mmCIF file of C-alpha atoms in Angstrom:
data_model
loop_
_atom_site.group_PDB
_atom_site.id
_atom_site.type_symbol
_atom_site.label_atom_id
_atom_site.label_comp_id
_atom_site.label_asym_id
_atom_site.label_seq_id
_atom_site.Cartn_x
_atom_site.Cartn_y
_atom_site.Cartn_z
ATOM 1 C CA MET A 1393 60.217 150.200 145.596
ATOM 2 C CA THR A 1394 62.783 150.119 142.479
ATOM 3 C CA GLU A 1395 61.912 152.146 139.902
ATOM 4 C CA LYS A 1396 62.153 149.794 136.248
ATOM 5 C CA ILE A 1397 63.852 151.022 133.561
ATOM 6 C CA PRO A 1398 62.367 151.293 129.896
ATOM 7 C CA VAL A 1399 63.563 148.714 127.814
ATOM 8 C CA PHE A 1400 63.157 149.660 123.950
ATOM 9 C CA ILE A 1401 63.596 145.899 121.543
ATOM 10 C CA LYS A 1402 64.029 147.064 117.908
ATOM 11 C CA GLY A 1403 61.946 145.391 115.429
ATOM 12 C CA LYS A 1404 59.080 144.627 117.585
ATOM 13 C CA GLY A 1405 58.195 148.534 118.638
ATOM 14 C CA GLU A 1406 57.487 147.405 122.086
ATOM 15 C CA VAL A 1407 58.701 148.992 125.351
ATOM 16 C CA LEU A 1408 59.812 146.301 128.677
ATOM 17 C CA HIS A 1409 59.747 147.681 131.990
ATOM 18 C CA LEU A 1410 62.657 145.425 133.761
ATOM 19 C CA GLU A 1411 64.458 146.123 136.878
ATOM 20 C CA PRO A 1412 67.835 147.128 137.098
ATOM 21 C CA ALA A 1413 70.781 144.468 137.992
ATOM 22 C CA PRO A 1414 70.806 144.257 142.403
ATOM 23 C CA LYS A 1415 74.037 146.239 143.552
ATOM 24 C CA ALA A 1416 76.832 144.256 145.072
ATOM 25 C CA SER A 1417 76.537 143.353 148.501
ATOM 26 C CA PRO A 1418 78.527 145.352 151.106
ATOM 27 C CA GLU A 1419 81.167 142.366 151.809
ATOM 28 C CA VAL A 1420 82.273 142.215 148.063
ATOM 29 C CA GLU A 1421 82.672 146.393 147.934
ATOM 30 C CA THR A 1422 85.081 146.065 150.941
ATOM 31 C CA ALA A 1423 86.902 142.652 149.391
ATOM 32 C CA LEU A 1424 87.277 144.252 146.173
ATOM 33 C CA GLN A 1425 88.561 147.693 148.323
ATOM 34 C CA GLN A 1426 91.207 145.554 150.925
ATOM 35 C CA VAL A 1427 94.651 146.306 150.756
ATOM 36 C CA LEU A 1428 96.801 144.138 151.406
ATOM 37 C CA VAL A 1429 99.846 144.719 153.619
ATOM 38 C CA LYS A 1430 102.066 142.079 152.296
ATOM 39 C CA GLY A 1431 102.471 139.510 149.160
ATOM 40 C CA ASP A 1432 102.040 139.538 145.171
ATOM 41 C CA ALA A 1433 99.379 141.260 143.052
ATOM 42 C CA LYS A 1434 97.368 139.258 141.327
ATOM 43 C CA GLY A 1435 94.974 139.642 138.560
ATOM 44 C CA THR A 1436 93.825 137.676 135.815
ATOM 45 C CA ALA A 1437 94.078 138.272 131.609
ATOM 46 C CA LYS A 1438 92.036 136.561 128.814
ATOM 47 C CA THR A 1439 94.874 135.781 126.814
ATOM 48 C CA ALA A 1440 98.756 136.611 126.612
ATOM 49 C CA LYS A 1441 100.315 138.469 124.168
ATOM 50 C CA VAL A 1442 103.320 136.722 122.874
ATOM 51 C CA THR A 1443 106.338 138.009 120.554
ATOM 52 C CA LEU A 1444 108.913 135.599 119.307
ATOM 53 C CA VAL A 1445 112.000 136.222 117.820
ATOM 54 C CA ILE A 1446 112.819 133.699 115.437
ATOM 55 C CA ASP A 1447 116.682 132.797 114.116
ATOM 56 C CA PRO A 1448 116.319 133.675 110.505
ATOM 57 C CA ALA A 1449 119.058 130.767 110.212
ATOM 58 C CA SER A 1450 116.670 128.356 111.539
ATOM 59 C CA LEU A 1451 113.185 128.849 109.873
ATOM 60 C CA THR A 1452 112.698 125.761 107.398
ATOM 61 C CA ARG A 1453 110.995 125.844 103.899
ATOM 62 C CA VAL A 1454 108.096 123.856 103.544
ATOM 63 C CA ASN A 1455 106.132 123.680 100.563
ATOM 64 C CA SER A 1456 102.809 125.916 101.201
ATOM 65 C CA GLU A 1457 101.511 126.297 97.888
ATOM 66 C CA GLY A 1458 97.775 126.104 97.949
ATOM 67 C CA LYS A 1459 97.385 125.727 102.104
ATOM 68 C CA LYS A 1460 95.385 128.404 103.536
ATOM 69 C CA GLN A 1461 97.275 128.046 106.396
ATOM 70 C CA THR A 1462 101.196 126.509 107.306
ATOM 71 C CA LYS A 1463 101.986 124.943 111.015
ATOM 72 C CA VAL A 1464 105.077 126.619 112.021
ATOM 73 C CA ILE A 1465 106.861 125.136 115.563
ATOM 74 C CA VAL A 1466 109.115 127.368 117.776
ATOM 75 C CA THR A 1467 111.431 125.632 120.601
ATOM 76 C CA VAL A 1468 112.370 128.446 122.953
ATOM 77 C CA GLY A 1469 114.591 126.349 125.412
ATOM 78 C CA SER A 1470 112.370 123.158 126.673
ATOM 79 C CA MET A 1471 109.596 125.506 125.866
ATOM 80 C CA LYS A 1472 107.460 125.261 122.410
ATOM 81 C CA PHE A 1473 104.887 126.809 120.720
ATOM 82 C CA ASP A 1474 102.482 125.723 118.079
ATOM 83 C CA ALA A 1475 101.672 128.643 115.504
ATOM 84 C CA MET A 1476 99.120 128.540 112.357
ATOM 85 C CA VAL A 1477 100.466 131.146 109.987
ATOM 86 C CA ASN A 1478 98.730 132.452 107.267
ATOM 87 C CA SER A 1479 100.698 130.908 104.217
ATOM 88 C CA LYS A 1480 100.521 133.954 101.724
ATOM 89 C CA SER A 1481 102.684 135.778 104.759
ATOM 90 C CA TYR A 1482 104.860 132.671 105.286
ATOM 91 C CA ARG A 1483 106.135 132.925 101.635
ATOM 92 C CA LYS A 1484 106.614 136.271 101.629
ATOM 93 C CA ALA A 1485 108.855 136.162 104.644
ATOM 94 C CA LEU A 1486 110.582 133.486 103.192
ATOM 95 C CA VAL A 1487 111.291 135.668 99.772
ATOM 96 C CA SER A 1488 112.370 138.908 102.193
ATOM 97 C CA LEU A 1489 114.670 136.543 104.209
ATOM 98 C CA ASP A 1490 116.422 135.548 100.576
ATOM 99 C CA GLU A 1491 116.441 139.272 99.742
ATOM 100 C CA LEU A 1492 118.161 140.898 102.849
ATOM 101 C CA GLY A 1493 120.306 137.523 104.268
ATOM 102 C CA VAL A 1494 119.951 135.683 107.073
ATOM 103 C CA ASP A 1495 122.433 138.273 108.984
ATOM 104 C CA GLY A 1496 120.249 141.096 107.830
ATOM 105 C CA CYS A 1497 117.437 140.680 109.057
ATOM 106 C CA SER A 1498 114.950 139.392 111.961
ATOM 107 C CA ILE A 1499 111.810 137.298 111.734
ATOM 108 C CA ILE A 1500 108.851 138.472 114.572
ATOM 109 C CA LEU A 1501 105.849 135.864 115.099
ATOM 110 C CA GLN A 1502 103.653 137.774 117.266
ATOM 111 C CA ALA A 1503 100.558 136.022 118.529
ATOM 112 C CA THR A 1504 98.048 135.457 121.328
ATOM 113 C CA MET A 1505 97.705 132.658 123.454
ATOM 114 C CA THR A 1506 95.026 131.235 125.539
ATOM 115 C CA THR A 1507 96.865 127.858 126.296
ATOM 116 C CA MET A 1508 100.206 127.005 127.090
ATOM 117 C CA GLY A 1509 101.973 126.657 123.945
ATOM 118 C CA LYS A 1510 98.838 126.809 121.474
ATOM 119 C CA LEU A 1511 99.356 130.614 119.817
ATOM 120 C CA GLU A 1512 96.455 132.036 117.686
ATOM 121 C CA SER A 1513 95.719 135.162 116.013
ATOM 122 C CA CYS A 1514 99.576 134.645 114.672
ATOM 123 C CA GLY A 1515 101.410 137.235 112.165
ATOM 124 C CA LEU A 1516 104.662 136.845 110.747
ATOM 125 C CA ALA A 1517 106.774 139.641 110.131
ATOM 126 C CA VAL A 1518 110.337 140.277 108.754
ATOM 127 C CA GLN A 1519 112.296 143.210 109.964
ATOM 128 C CA PRO A 1520 115.236 144.414 108.051
ATOM 129 C CA LYS A 1521 118.374 144.901 110.504
ATOM 130 C CA ALA A 1522 119.080 149.185 110.121
ATOM 131 C CA PRO A 1523 123.100 149.066 108.441
ATOM 132 C CA LYS A 1524 125.296 150.255 111.732
ATOM 133 C CA VAL A 1525 127.066 153.601 111.149
ATOM 134 C CA VAL A 1526 130.746 153.873 111.001
ATOM 135 C CA GLU A 1527 132.122 157.200 111.716
ATOM 136 C CA VAL A 1528 135.332 157.940 110.050
ATOM 137 C CA ALA A 1529 137.487 159.964 112.103
ATOM 138 C CA PRO A 1530 139.499 162.623 109.722
ATOM 139 C CA LEU A 1531 143.063 162.157 108.781
ATOM 140 C CA GLU A 1532 145.534 164.318 110.394
ATOM 141 C CA GLY A 1533 146.756 167.151 108.366
ATOM 142 C CA ASP A 1534 143.745 167.711 106.451
ATOM 143 C CA ASP A 1535 143.271 171.245 106.578
ATOM 144 C CA ASP A 1536 139.779 171.238 104.910
#
């Protein structure tokens, strides 16, 4: 006989006695512990995290005033991604792009993807590029 588990229900002030969940069968446990000699390891995921580095010169300007979100379509080779970006974030990215210039920044779009090509929970950011440090060799005959 299995022992029952007491479960308190909040708000009702009563306790129910329920049976625990059944244990997995030995066949299922054996299948989970089995090590394959050859082949590819497999797994599943709920979502894929996507990071796209957008060419700053390719980002077009659209009127996003008064809109909650702006649709950004990004193409990578033959792939196409549809992203809905917060309009305020889109406008801030354009302002930063104007300040830093096309060669002085990278535009990063991060999102999750559950369906191929459909990006959700999108974030748009402009990352300034660090200036290249040029070392100057001392001149010959400098005795400092």
